[in-house]
Short mmCIF file of C-alpha atoms in Angstrom, two decimals:
data_model
loop_
_atom_site.label_atom_id
_atom_site.label_comp_id
_atom_site.label_asym_id
_atom_site.label_seq_id
_atom_site.Cartn_x
_atom_site.Cartn_y
_atom_site.Cartn_z
CA MET A 29 -74.52 -165.60 -20.25
CA GLY A 30 -72.63 -166.96 -23.23
CA ASP A 31 -75.61 -166.41 -25.51
CA LYS A 32 -75.94 -162.81 -24.28
CA ASN A 33 -72.27 -162.16 -25.02
CA PHE A 34 -72.55 -163.77 -28.45
CA TRP A 35 -75.47 -161.56 -29.48
CA ASN A 36 -74.31 -158.44 -27.62
CA ALA A 37 -74.31 -155.87 -30.41
CA ALA A 38 -74.38 -152.18 -31.29
CA PHE A 39 -75.58 -150.47 -34.45
CA PHE A 40 -73.66 -147.41 -35.71
CA ASP A 41 -75.92 -145.54 -38.08
CA LYS A 42 -73.49 -142.68 -38.79
CA GLU A 43 -69.81 -142.49 -39.64
CA THR A 44 -69.33 -140.02 -36.79
CA SER A 45 -70.92 -142.22 -34.09
CA TYR A 46 -68.81 -144.33 -31.79
CA LEU A 47 -68.60 -145.95 -28.36
CA HIS A 48 -65.71 -145.40 -25.96
CA PHE A 49 -64.32 -147.65 -23.23
CA PRO A 50 -61.37 -147.52 -20.83
CA THR A 51 -57.86 -147.88 -22.28
CA PHE A 52 -57.05 -151.30 -23.66
CA HIS A 53 -54.15 -152.91 -21.80
CA GLY A 54 -52.34 -155.20 -24.19
CA GLU A 55 -48.73 -154.29 -23.61
CA LEU A 56 -47.15 -157.62 -24.61
CA SER A 57 -50.08 -159.47 -26.15
CA ALA A 58 -53.42 -158.57 -27.70
CA ASP A 59 -56.26 -160.84 -28.82
CA ILE A 60 -59.25 -159.05 -30.34
CA SER A 61 -62.24 -160.76 -31.95
CA PHE A 62 -65.66 -159.61 -33.17
CA LEU A 63 -68.26 -159.95 -35.91
CA PHE A 64 -69.42 -157.16 -38.18
CA LYS A 65 -72.12 -156.53 -40.74
CA THR A 66 -72.24 -153.48 -43.01
CA THR A 67 -73.24 -152.01 -46.34
CA ALA A 68 -70.46 -149.40 -46.21
CA SER A 69 -67.23 -149.88 -48.14
CA SER A 70 -64.89 -148.69 -45.38
CA GLY A 71 -64.66 -147.60 -41.75
CA VAL A 72 -62.66 -148.04 -38.54
CA PHE A 73 -63.88 -150.86 -36.27
CA LEU A 74 -61.60 -150.17 -33.33
CA GLU A 75 -58.83 -147.77 -32.35
CA ASN A 76 -56.77 -146.96 -29.26
CA LEU A 77 -53.99 -144.35 -29.28
CA GLY A 78 -50.95 -143.64 -27.17
CA ILE A 79 -48.44 -140.82 -27.34
CA LYS A 80 -46.79 -142.51 -30.33
CA ASP A 81 -48.09 -146.08 -30.16
CA PHE A 82 -51.49 -147.14 -31.48
CA ILE A 83 -53.59 -150.16 -32.39
CA ARG A 84 -56.30 -150.15 -35.06
CA ILE A 85 -58.55 -152.55 -36.98
CA GLU A 86 -60.44 -151.24 -39.99
CA LEU A 87 -62.29 -152.06 -43.16
CA SER A 88 -60.05 -150.26 -45.63
CA SER A 89 -62.07 -151.26 -48.69
CA SER A 90 -65.06 -153.42 -49.49
CA THR A 91 -62.78 -156.47 -49.72
CA ARG A 92 -59.94 -155.74 -47.27
CA VAL A 93 -59.57 -155.78 -43.48
CA VAL A 94 -56.41 -154.26 -41.99
CA PHE A 95 -54.84 -154.76 -38.55
CA SER A 96 -52.17 -152.13 -37.80
CA PHE A 97 -50.22 -151.06 -34.73
CA ASP A 98 -47.05 -149.34 -33.60
CA VAL A 99 -45.07 -150.26 -30.47
CA GLY A 100 -42.31 -147.73 -31.18
CA ASN A 101 -40.65 -149.52 -34.08
CA GLY A 102 -42.77 -147.86 -36.73
CA PRO A 103 -46.21 -148.88 -38.03
CA LEU A 104 -46.72 -152.58 -38.73
CA GLU A 105 -49.63 -153.79 -40.86
CA VAL A 106 -51.32 -157.13 -41.51
CA HIS A 107 -54.21 -157.41 -43.96
CA VAL A 108 -56.53 -160.04 -45.43
CA GLU A 109 -58.09 -159.65 -48.87
CA SER A 110 -61.47 -161.25 -49.53
CA MET A 111 -62.54 -162.55 -52.92
CA VAL A 112 -66.12 -161.42 -52.25
CA PRO A 113 -67.41 -158.03 -51.02
CA LEU A 114 -67.58 -157.69 -47.26
CA ASN A 115 -70.24 -154.98 -47.36
CA ASP A 116 -72.96 -157.50 -48.26
CA ASN A 117 -74.94 -156.93 -45.03
CA ARG A 118 -73.95 -160.37 -43.79
CA TRP A 119 -71.97 -161.27 -40.70
CA HIS A 120 -68.20 -161.61 -41.02
CA ARG A 121 -65.78 -162.70 -38.30
CA VAL A 122 -62.48 -160.97 -37.51
CA ARG A 123 -59.72 -162.05 -35.12
CA ALA A 124 -56.51 -160.04 -34.67
CA GLU A 125 -53.63 -161.23 -32.47
CA ARG A 126 -50.32 -159.68 -31.56
CA ASN A 127 -47.42 -160.85 -29.36
CA VAL A 128 -43.70 -160.06 -29.11
CA LYS A 129 -42.90 -162.39 -32.02
CA GLU A 130 -45.60 -161.78 -34.63
CA ALA A 131 -49.02 -160.40 -35.50
CA SER A 132 -51.82 -162.31 -37.25
CA LEU A 133 -55.22 -161.54 -38.76
CA ARG A 134 -58.06 -163.95 -39.54
CA LEU A 135 -61.14 -163.13 -41.60
CA ASP A 136 -63.97 -165.66 -41.82
CA GLY A 137 -62.54 -168.93 -43.12
CA LEU A 138 -59.78 -167.37 -45.23
CA PRO A 139 -56.11 -168.26 -44.69
CA VAL A 140 -54.56 -166.41 -41.75
CA ALA A 141 -52.19 -163.55 -42.56
CA THR A 142 -49.09 -163.09 -40.37
CA GLN A 143 -46.32 -160.54 -39.97
CA GLU A 144 -43.17 -161.08 -37.92
CA ALA A 145 -42.13 -158.44 -35.39
CA PRO A 146 -38.68 -156.80 -35.73
CA ALA A 147 -35.93 -158.91 -34.17
CA ASP A 148 -34.62 -155.98 -32.14
CA GLY A 149 -36.83 -153.18 -31.00
CA HIS A 150 -39.57 -152.14 -28.62
CA LEU A 151 -41.98 -154.77 -27.28
CA HIS A 152 -44.49 -152.91 -25.14
CA LEU A 153 -47.64 -151.41 -26.62
CA GLN A 154 -48.16 -148.25 -24.58
CA LEU A 155 -51.65 -146.74 -24.90
CA ASN A 156 -53.22 -143.98 -22.85
CA SER A 157 -56.35 -142.72 -24.61
CA GLN A 158 -59.84 -144.19 -24.46
CA LEU A 159 -60.67 -147.20 -26.58
CA PHE A 160 -62.92 -146.20 -29.49
CA ILE A 161 -65.34 -148.74 -31.00
CA GLY A 162 -66.97 -147.93 -34.34
CA GLY A 163 -65.05 -144.70 -34.66
CA THR A 164 -61.72 -143.00 -34.21
CA ALA A 165 -60.01 -140.12 -32.41
CA SER A 166 -57.70 -139.55 -35.36
CA ARG A 167 -60.47 -138.17 -37.56
CA GLN A 168 -60.57 -141.13 -39.87
CA LYS A 169 -63.82 -142.44 -41.31
CA GLY A 170 -65.89 -144.27 -38.70
CA PHE A 171 -67.68 -147.57 -39.16
CA ARG A 172 -71.33 -147.70 -40.20
CA GLY A 173 -73.14 -150.94 -39.46
CA CYS A 174 -73.28 -153.57 -36.70
CA ILE A 175 -70.57 -154.95 -34.44
CA ARG A 176 -71.26 -157.78 -32.04
CA SER A 177 -69.57 -160.36 -29.82
CA LEU A 178 -66.54 -158.12 -29.21
CA GLN A 179 -63.86 -159.60 -26.95
CA LEU A 180 -60.49 -158.15 -25.92
CA ASN A 181 -58.05 -160.69 -24.49
CA GLY A 182 -60.98 -162.99 -23.80
CA VAL A 183 -63.07 -160.37 -21.97
CA PRO A 184 -66.42 -159.45 -23.63
CA LEU A 185 -67.37 -155.78 -23.90
CA ASP A 186 -70.99 -154.88 -23.19
CA LEU A 187 -71.75 -152.87 -26.32
CA GLU A 188 -75.49 -152.76 -25.69
CA GLU A 189 -75.16 -151.26 -22.23
CA ARG A 190 -72.86 -148.48 -23.49
CA ALA A 191 -75.00 -147.91 -26.60
CA GLU A 192 -78.08 -147.22 -24.47
CA ILE A 193 -76.43 -144.06 -23.09
CA THR A 194 -74.61 -142.99 -26.25
CA PRO A 195 -76.30 -140.77 -28.89
CA GLY A 196 -76.07 -142.01 -32.45
CA VAL A 197 -75.60 -145.67 -31.45
CA GLN A 198 -78.42 -148.17 -30.98
CA PRO A 199 -78.24 -151.24 -28.75
CA GLY A 200 -78.72 -154.49 -30.60
CA CYS A 201 -78.63 -154.91 -34.34
CA PRO A 202 -81.52 -154.85 -36.82
CA GLY A 203 -81.58 -157.19 -39.75
CA HIS A 204 -80.66 -160.52 -38.16
CA CYS A 205 -83.29 -162.21 -40.28
CA SER A 206 -81.60 -161.05 -43.48
CA SER A 207 -78.56 -163.07 -42.43
CA TYR A 208 -80.12 -165.95 -40.51
CA GLY A 209 -83.72 -166.06 -41.66
CA SER A 210 -83.01 -169.11 -43.81
CA LEU A 211 -82.35 -171.10 -40.63
CA CYS A 212 -86.09 -170.97 -39.88
CA GLN A 213 -87.32 -173.93 -41.88
CA ASN A 214 -90.61 -175.68 -42.65
CA GLN A 215 -92.56 -172.42 -42.99
CA GLY A 216 -91.18 -171.05 -39.73
CA ARG A 217 -91.16 -167.24 -39.62
CA CYS A 218 -88.06 -165.27 -38.59
CA VAL A 219 -88.79 -162.60 -35.97
CA GLU A 220 -86.27 -159.84 -35.26
CA ARG A 221 -85.04 -159.26 -31.73
CA ALA A 222 -82.62 -156.72 -30.36
CA SER A 223 -80.22 -159.52 -29.48
CA GLY A 224 -80.57 -162.02 -32.29
CA PHE A 225 -83.71 -163.49 -33.79
CA HIS A 226 -86.44 -165.99 -33.08
CA CYS A 227 -88.11 -168.60 -35.29
CA ASP A 228 -91.89 -168.47 -34.91
CA CYS A 229 -93.19 -171.98 -35.57
CA ASP A 230 -96.89 -171.19 -35.07
CA LEU A 231 -97.63 -171.56 -38.78
CA SER A 232 -95.41 -174.63 -39.10
CA ALA A 233 -96.25 -178.26 -38.41
CA HIS A 234 -92.77 -178.56 -36.87
CA THR A 235 -91.37 -177.20 -33.62
CA GLY A 236 -87.96 -176.46 -32.08
CA ALA A 237 -85.56 -173.52 -32.19
CA PHE A 238 -85.46 -173.55 -36.01
CA CYS A 239 -88.80 -175.32 -36.67
CA ARG A 240 -86.96 -178.50 -37.65
CA THR A 241 -88.28 -180.91 -35.01
CA GLU A 242 -90.83 -183.32 -36.42
CA LEU A 243 -93.95 -183.94 -34.38
CA SER A 244 -94.95 -187.57 -34.80
CA ALA A 245 -97.39 -189.89 -33.07
CA SER A 246 -98.08 -193.61 -33.06
CA PHE A 247 -101.70 -194.50 -33.79
CA GLN A 248 -103.52 -197.69 -32.87
CA SER A 249 -106.72 -198.90 -34.46
CA GLY A 250 -108.80 -197.29 -31.70
CA THR A 251 -107.08 -193.89 -31.82
CA SER A 252 -109.08 -190.92 -33.05
CA LEU A 253 -107.90 -187.30 -33.25
CA ARG A 254 -110.59 -184.79 -34.20
CA TYR A 255 -109.84 -181.12 -34.90
CA THR A 256 -113.04 -179.03 -34.96
CA PHE A 257 -113.19 -175.87 -37.04
CA LYS A 258 -115.40 -172.96 -35.94
CA GLU A 259 -118.77 -174.01 -34.60
CA PRO A 260 -121.86 -172.43 -36.30
CA TYR A 261 -122.86 -170.47 -33.18
CA GLU A 262 -119.42 -168.82 -33.06
CA LEU A 263 -119.98 -167.44 -36.55
CA SER A 264 -123.60 -166.37 -36.05
CA ARG A 265 -123.19 -164.88 -32.59
CA ASN A 266 -123.67 -161.09 -32.61
CA SER A 267 -124.55 -161.31 -36.28
CA SER A 268 -127.77 -160.86 -38.21
CA ALA A 269 -126.60 -163.08 -41.03
CA LEU A 270 -129.08 -165.45 -42.62
CA PRO A 271 -128.70 -169.15 -41.79
CA SER A 272 -127.68 -169.84 -45.38
CA SER A 273 -124.63 -167.61 -44.98
CA ILE A 274 -123.52 -168.87 -41.55
CA TYR A 275 -120.94 -171.19 -43.10
CA SER A 276 -119.56 -168.71 -45.63
CA GLU A 277 -116.39 -168.19 -43.57
CA LEU A 278 -115.77 -171.92 -43.71
CA THR A 279 -115.95 -172.23 -47.49
CA LEU A 280 -112.71 -173.22 -49.20
CA ARG A 281 -111.80 -172.88 -52.84
CA GLY A 282 -108.55 -174.69 -52.31
CA GLU A 283 -106.50 -176.77 -49.86
CA ASN A 284 -102.86 -177.31 -49.13
CA VAL A 285 -102.40 -180.61 -47.32
CA SER A 286 -99.19 -182.37 -46.34
CA LEU A 287 -98.32 -185.24 -44.04
CA THR A 288 -95.81 -188.01 -43.49
CA PHE A 289 -96.82 -191.57 -42.63
CA ARG A 290 -95.64 -195.13 -42.31
CA THR A 291 -97.84 -198.17 -42.01
CA ASN A 292 -98.30 -201.80 -43.06
CA GLN A 293 -102.08 -201.43 -43.14
CA SER A 294 -104.13 -201.41 -46.32
CA PRO A 295 -106.69 -200.19 -46.88
CA ALA A 296 -106.15 -197.33 -44.44
CA LEU A 297 -107.63 -193.86 -44.01
CA LEU A 298 -104.93 -191.22 -43.50
CA LEU A 299 -107.01 -188.04 -43.25
CA TYR A 300 -110.71 -187.13 -43.43
CA VAL A 301 -112.23 -183.62 -43.59
CA SER A 302 -116.00 -183.30 -43.26
CA SER A 303 -118.42 -180.42 -43.77
CA TYR A 304 -121.77 -179.30 -42.35
CA TYR A 305 -123.09 -180.23 -45.76
CA THR A 306 -122.53 -183.77 -47.07
CA GLN A 307 -119.20 -182.86 -48.62
CA TYR A 308 -115.85 -184.35 -47.68
CA LEU A 309 -112.20 -184.85 -48.52
CA ALA A 310 -110.57 -188.22 -47.81
CA LEU A 311 -106.93 -189.20 -48.21
CA LEU A 312 -106.46 -192.97 -48.06
CA ILE A 313 -104.44 -196.01 -49.06
CA ASN A 314 -106.62 -198.46 -51.00
CA LYS A 315 -106.46 -202.25 -50.92
CA HIS A 316 -103.87 -202.18 -53.73
CA ASP A 317 -101.42 -200.18 -51.55
CA THR A 318 -101.78 -197.04 -53.68
CA LEU A 319 -102.93 -193.57 -52.62
CA GLU A 320 -106.40 -192.29 -53.35
CA VAL A 321 -107.84 -188.80 -52.94
CA ARG A 322 -111.62 -188.66 -52.74
CA TYR A 323 -113.38 -185.33 -53.16
CA LYS A 324 -117.10 -184.98 -52.74
CA LEU A 325 -117.79 -181.31 -53.37
CA ASP A 326 -121.26 -181.84 -54.84
CA SER A 327 -123.68 -183.48 -52.41
CA SER A 328 -125.90 -184.65 -55.28
CA ARG A 329 -123.15 -186.66 -56.96
CA ASP A 330 -120.79 -189.45 -56.01
CA ALA A 331 -117.30 -188.67 -54.80
CA GLU A 332 -114.62 -188.14 -57.40
CA VAL A 333 -111.73 -190.57 -56.94
CA LEU A 334 -108.20 -189.53 -57.90
CA LYS A 335 -105.75 -192.45 -57.93
CA SER A 336 -101.99 -192.12 -57.77
CA LYS A 337 -99.71 -194.31 -59.86
CA VAL A 338 -97.17 -194.71 -57.03
CA LYS A 339 -97.36 -198.23 -55.62
CA SER A 340 -96.45 -200.13 -52.44
CA LEU A 341 -97.17 -197.42 -49.87
CA ALA A 342 -98.17 -199.84 -47.09
CA ASP A 343 -94.61 -201.17 -46.80
CA GLY A 344 -93.68 -199.86 -43.36
CA GLU A 345 -91.40 -197.21 -44.89
CA LEU A 346 -91.66 -193.45 -44.43
CA HIS A 347 -93.67 -191.62 -47.13
CA THR A 348 -94.50 -187.95 -47.56
CA VAL A 349 -97.66 -186.76 -49.32
CA THR A 350 -98.41 -183.24 -50.55
CA LEU A 351 -101.87 -182.42 -51.90
CA ARG A 352 -102.81 -179.06 -53.40
CA ARG A 353 -106.14 -177.97 -54.85
CA LEU A 354 -107.20 -174.69 -56.39
CA THR A 355 -110.86 -174.78 -57.50
CA ASP A 356 -110.97 -177.75 -59.90
CA SER A 357 -107.20 -178.28 -60.33
CA VAL A 358 -105.54 -180.85 -58.04
CA SER A 359 -101.87 -181.80 -57.80
CA LEU A 360 -100.45 -184.71 -55.81
CA GLN A 361 -96.85 -185.56 -55.00
CA ILE A 362 -95.59 -188.59 -53.09
CA ASP A 363 -91.99 -188.61 -51.88
CA GLN A 364 -89.65 -187.64 -54.73
CA ASN A 365 -91.88 -189.05 -57.45
CA PRO A 366 -93.07 -186.80 -60.28
CA ARG A 367 -96.06 -184.61 -59.49
CA GLU A 368 -99.42 -185.97 -60.66
CA ASP A 369 -102.11 -183.54 -61.87
CA PHE A 370 -105.88 -184.07 -61.91
CA ASN A 371 -109.03 -182.08 -62.72
CA LEU A 372 -112.33 -182.19 -60.85
CA THR A 373 -115.67 -181.92 -62.59
CA SER A 374 -117.40 -180.21 -59.62
CA ASP A 375 -117.54 -176.44 -59.12
CA GLY A 376 -114.55 -176.47 -56.73
CA GLU A 377 -116.11 -175.12 -53.53
CA PHE A 378 -115.74 -177.00 -50.26
CA ASN A 379 -118.58 -175.52 -48.23
CA GLY A 380 -118.91 -175.30 -44.45
CA ILE A 381 -115.93 -177.41 -43.39
CA LYS A 382 -116.67 -178.98 -40.03
CA SER A 383 -113.80 -181.08 -38.72
CA LEU A 384 -110.60 -182.90 -39.60
CA VAL A 385 -110.06 -186.44 -38.31
CA LEU A 386 -106.90 -188.53 -38.06
CA GLY A 387 -107.41 -192.18 -37.17
CA ARG A 388 -110.82 -193.73 -36.56
CA VAL A 389 -113.87 -191.73 -37.69
CA HIS A 390 -116.76 -192.19 -35.27
CA ASP A 391 -119.49 -190.22 -37.06
CA SER A 392 -119.27 -191.75 -40.53
CA GLU A 393 -122.98 -192.18 -41.19
CA ASP A 394 -122.93 -189.61 -44.02
CA LEU A 395 -120.26 -191.51 -45.93
CA ASP A 396 -120.81 -194.04 -48.68
CA PRO A 397 -120.64 -197.67 -47.43
CA ASP A 398 -117.11 -198.36 -48.71
CA LEU A 399 -115.56 -195.29 -47.11
CA SER A 400 -117.67 -195.71 -43.97
CA ARG A 401 -116.29 -199.23 -43.46
CA LEU A 402 -112.75 -197.96 -43.99
CA ALA A 403 -113.27 -195.03 -41.61
CA SER A 404 -114.43 -197.35 -38.83
CA LEU A 405 -111.32 -199.54 -39.07
CA GLY A 406 -109.02 -196.86 -37.68
CA PHE A 407 -105.36 -196.41 -38.54
CA SER A 408 -102.39 -198.38 -37.23
CA GLY A 409 -99.02 -196.80 -37.82
CA CYS A 410 -97.32 -193.43 -37.65
CA LEU A 411 -98.45 -189.96 -38.67
CA SER A 412 -96.11 -186.98 -38.63
CA VAL A 413 -96.07 -183.22 -39.41
CA VAL A 414 -99.70 -183.12 -40.52
CA ARG A 415 -100.75 -179.80 -42.03
CA PHE A 416 -104.06 -178.60 -43.50
CA ASN A 417 -103.74 -175.06 -44.86
CA SER A 418 -102.58 -173.05 -41.81
CA ILE A 419 -103.69 -175.69 -39.29
CA SER A 420 -101.43 -178.35 -37.74
CA PRO A 421 -103.87 -180.68 -35.93
CA LEU A 422 -101.32 -183.22 -34.75
CA LYS A 423 -99.06 -180.50 -33.37
CA ALA A 424 -102.02 -178.93 -31.56
CA ALA A 425 -102.94 -182.30 -30.04
CA LEU A 426 -99.40 -183.09 -28.86
CA LEU A 427 -98.34 -179.66 -27.59
CA HIS A 428 -101.63 -177.99 -26.61
CA PRO A 429 -104.20 -180.72 -25.95
CA ASP A 430 -106.10 -178.66 -23.37
CA SER A 431 -106.26 -175.30 -25.12
CA SER A 432 -106.75 -176.30 -28.76
CA PRO A 433 -110.03 -177.40 -30.44
CA VAL A 434 -108.87 -181.02 -30.44
CA THR A 435 -110.67 -184.10 -29.13
CA ILE A 436 -108.65 -187.27 -28.63
CA SER A 437 -109.99 -190.76 -27.94
CA GLY A 438 -107.89 -193.87 -27.63
CA PRO A 439 -104.09 -194.01 -27.19
CA LEU A 440 -102.06 -191.29 -28.88
CA LEU A 441 -98.34 -191.46 -28.09
CA GLN A 442 -95.79 -188.90 -29.24
CA SER A 443 -92.77 -190.66 -30.74
CA SER A 444 -89.95 -190.28 -33.24
CA CYS A 445 -91.64 -192.62 -35.71
CA GLY A 446 -91.78 -189.86 -38.31
CA SER A 447 -88.00 -189.74 -38.55
CA SER A 448 -86.27 -191.68 -41.30
CA ALA A 449 -83.77 -192.82 -38.65
CA ALA A 450 -86.45 -194.09 -36.26
CA ALA A 451 -85.21 -197.38 -34.87
CA ASN A 452 -88.58 -198.76 -33.87
CA PRO A 453 -91.49 -197.14 -35.67
CA TYR A 454 -94.06 -199.61 -34.36
CA ALA A 455 -93.09 -199.79 -30.72
CA ALA A 456 -96.64 -199.43 -29.41
CA GLU A 457 -99.01 -200.75 -32.03
CA ASN A 458 -100.08 -204.06 -33.50
CA THR A 459 -99.35 -203.35 -37.15
CA HIS A 460 -100.79 -205.63 -39.77
CA HIS A 461 -102.08 -205.82 -43.31
CA LEU A 462 -105.87 -205.88 -43.34
CA SER A 463 -106.07 -207.59 -46.70
CA ASP A 464 -103.67 -210.40 -45.74
CA HIS A 465 -103.89 -211.82 -42.22
CA SER A 466 -101.18 -214.42 -42.80
CA GLY A 467 -98.56 -211.99 -41.54
CA VAL A 468 -100.31 -210.84 -38.38
CA VAL A 469 -98.06 -210.27 -35.37
CA ALA A 470 -99.47 -211.14 -31.96
CA SER A 471 -101.19 -208.23 -30.25
CA GLY A 472 -98.81 -206.14 -28.23
CA GLN A 473 -95.70 -207.51 -29.97
CA PRO A 474 -94.02 -204.99 -32.27
CA LEU A 475 -93.16 -206.16 -35.76
CA VAL A 476 -89.55 -205.06 -35.32
CA ASN A 477 -89.28 -206.99 -32.06
CA ALA A 478 -90.63 -210.09 -33.75
CA ILE A 479 -87.86 -209.85 -36.37
CA ARG A 480 -85.31 -209.37 -33.62
CA THR A 481 -86.69 -212.40 -31.77
CA ASP A 482 -86.28 -214.61 -34.88
CA SER A 483 -82.72 -213.37 -35.36
CA ALA A 484 -81.88 -214.08 -31.73
CA LEU A 485 -83.32 -217.64 -32.01
CA ILE A 486 -81.30 -218.42 -35.13
CA GLY A 487 -78.16 -217.02 -33.52
CA GLY A 488 -78.74 -219.13 -30.42
CA VAL A 489 -79.11 -222.34 -32.45
CA ILE A 490 -75.89 -221.63 -34.37
CA ALA A 491 -74.05 -220.95 -31.10
CA VAL A 492 -75.25 -224.28 -29.60
CA VAL A 493 -74.17 -226.24 -32.71
CA ILE A 494 -70.70 -224.68 -32.64
CA PHE A 495 -70.35 -225.41 -28.93
CA VAL A 496 -71.28 -229.10 -29.42
CA ILE A 497 -68.78 -229.49 -32.30
CA VAL A 498 -65.96 -227.89 -30.30
CA THR A 499 -66.77 -230.10 -27.28
CA VAL A 500 -66.73 -233.31 -29.36
CA LEU A 501 -63.41 -232.36 -30.95
CA ALA A 502 -61.90 -231.62 -27.55
CA ILE A 503 -63.01 -234.96 -26.10
CA THR A 504 -61.72 -236.84 -29.16
CA ALA A 505 -58.34 -235.08 -28.99
CA ARG A 506 -57.99 -235.85 -25.29
CA PHE A 507 -58.85 -239.52 -25.86
CA LEU A 508 -56.25 -239.87 -28.63
CA TYR A 509 -53.60 -238.10 -26.55
CA ARG A 510 -54.13 -240.36 -23.51
CA ARG A 511 -54.03 -243.44 -25.70
CA LYS A 512 -50.71 -242.32 -27.23
CA GLU A 513 -49.38 -241.60 -23.73
CA THR A 514 -50.24 -245.13 -22.62
CA TYR A 515 -48.49 -246.60 -25.64
CA ARG A 516 -45.32 -244.61 -24.94
CA ASN A 517 -45.24 -245.64 -21.28
CA GLN A 518 -45.51 -249.28 -22.23
CA GLU A 519 -42.70 -248.96 -24.79
CA VAL A 520 -40.37 -247.23 -22.34
CA LYS A 521 -41.07 -249.84 -19.70
CA GLY A 522 -39.94 -252.55 -22.15
CA VAL A 523 -36.74 -250.69 -22.94
CA LYS A 524 -35.87 -250.36 -19.23
CA GLN A 525 -36.27 -254.08 -18.66
CA GLU A 526 -34.01 -254.98 -21.62
CA ASP A 527 -31.19 -252.48 -20.76
CA SER A 528 -31.32 -252.51 -17.00
CA GLN A 529 -27.59 -253.41 -16.73
CA ASP A 530 -26.58 -250.34 -18.81
CA PHE A 531 -28.96 -247.75 -17.23
CA HIS A 532 -26.47 -246.26 -14.78
CA PHE A 533 -23.87 -246.18 -17.47
CA ASN A 534 -26.14 -244.30 -19.83
CA ASN A 535 -26.94 -241.70 -17.17
CA GLN A 536 -23.25 -240.94 -16.83
CA THR A 537 -22.58 -240.58 -20.53
CA ASP A 538 -22.96 -237.42 -22.59
CA PRO A 539 -26.63 -236.40 -22.87
CA GLN A 540 -26.23 -235.85 -26.58
CA ASN A 541 -25.13 -239.44 -27.01
CA VAL A 542 -28.07 -240.62 -24.96
CA SER A 543 -30.37 -238.59 -27.13
CA SER A 544 -28.99 -240.05 -30.34
CA GLU A 545 -28.98 -243.59 -29.11
CA ASN A 546 -32.36 -243.65 -27.39
CA PRO A 547 -34.49 -240.61 -28.33
CA LYS A 548 -37.68 -242.01 -26.78
CA GLU A 549 -36.09 -242.31 -23.37
CA TYR A 550 -34.69 -238.77 -23.55
CA PHE A 551 -38.12 -237.43 -24.50
CA ILE A 552 -39.68 -239.09 -21.45
#
């Protein structure tokens, strides 16, 4: 209900249009709040009249909002001046308050303006006409634009319901995307609604209300995610096209690829796109921990290898890769490093694309031996927000595994490993460096947990050592104290034997004298 009240809006397309409601009862106190959006330079937002009393809020100029009223002491006015135009077709918030002591007006985040009420005078605001919204009964210029989320003394007014039965006023407010469209991120598309807007994330690799939620998955060496593009029979069905032109719809003259990953594995295949011809695109980390892009767009020639200069990518940290190709021009960017540009020598057409694979590639017989060996190893680590042109294969696999053209084999677990704040990016996989087995963690034991285990062991050893030292010191101190106690007892016993005839006398003397004469005895 709160969301409905927040977006409850009405659009006034003429200066003469308005909504009317029952008389506003704010005799001793009034609290009015709303949001407005307009391209007009002036207009009355709200007005309610009495025989002599009135209350009004208006946009008096493109930079000024005025709150005025009269309770019988003469008109009183409070205004706020903005440094920027308010008719910028963006939402602005107004809050006007009045009590027996003062009146105040707030506009957006500007300092509040106040006006004290007369010390002696009338207190009650006496109104008897209808409440006008977006217009006025006093023939002043009405408001043209949108008003929403209107509340009087904490009670919301249903502007949409009244607008549906009022000529010249439309329920809802067009143009939300002009104000809030920037909230739809990561290629999310803003869609207008009568009450607010919606971010369409279909073309985004992200999800969530504003297309900000990363979709990440943990891959193990046996995991394979295959996204199949259109099958040949789908293209040729109900068509008289020649076999040679069946794949024409699947011919690309450019790609836009992006993904985020983290892994300790090298070499490792990040993404592989095959074709019905012996062409392919492969994105991989080589044995030197650097990124390689391999394009084979001419089946009669070897693949062209484009090597990045950015190093140490198999370090378990989060990295983002963006690859763009247009015919023979290729650009590559890794994280915030400078963009790297390359040129292909082939004609630039990727013909008859067949499928996209993340993880292990099972049908790698058409690949050259080096890439085929790499493709069969699989991928251990994290992949996130994978995008190939308008396709998000990882998102399709995680959110729509049954209805999308995705085939999954092996474990694929959705996780937050693609977040820079992920606490445990390798919670499910055995992550290791293929070129150096000296650092292999036992199967099933996460690398992060292994580090935590070592830290716990070291901490335990330190705690034991401290405990032993404290115990030895305590025993030694107790031994020395008891030995001193024995010595004192023996000394006192000797004193008693020597002065036995004076003992009763000493007990009857002044304690201070006893203390000065025989301090050891007094201490005991």
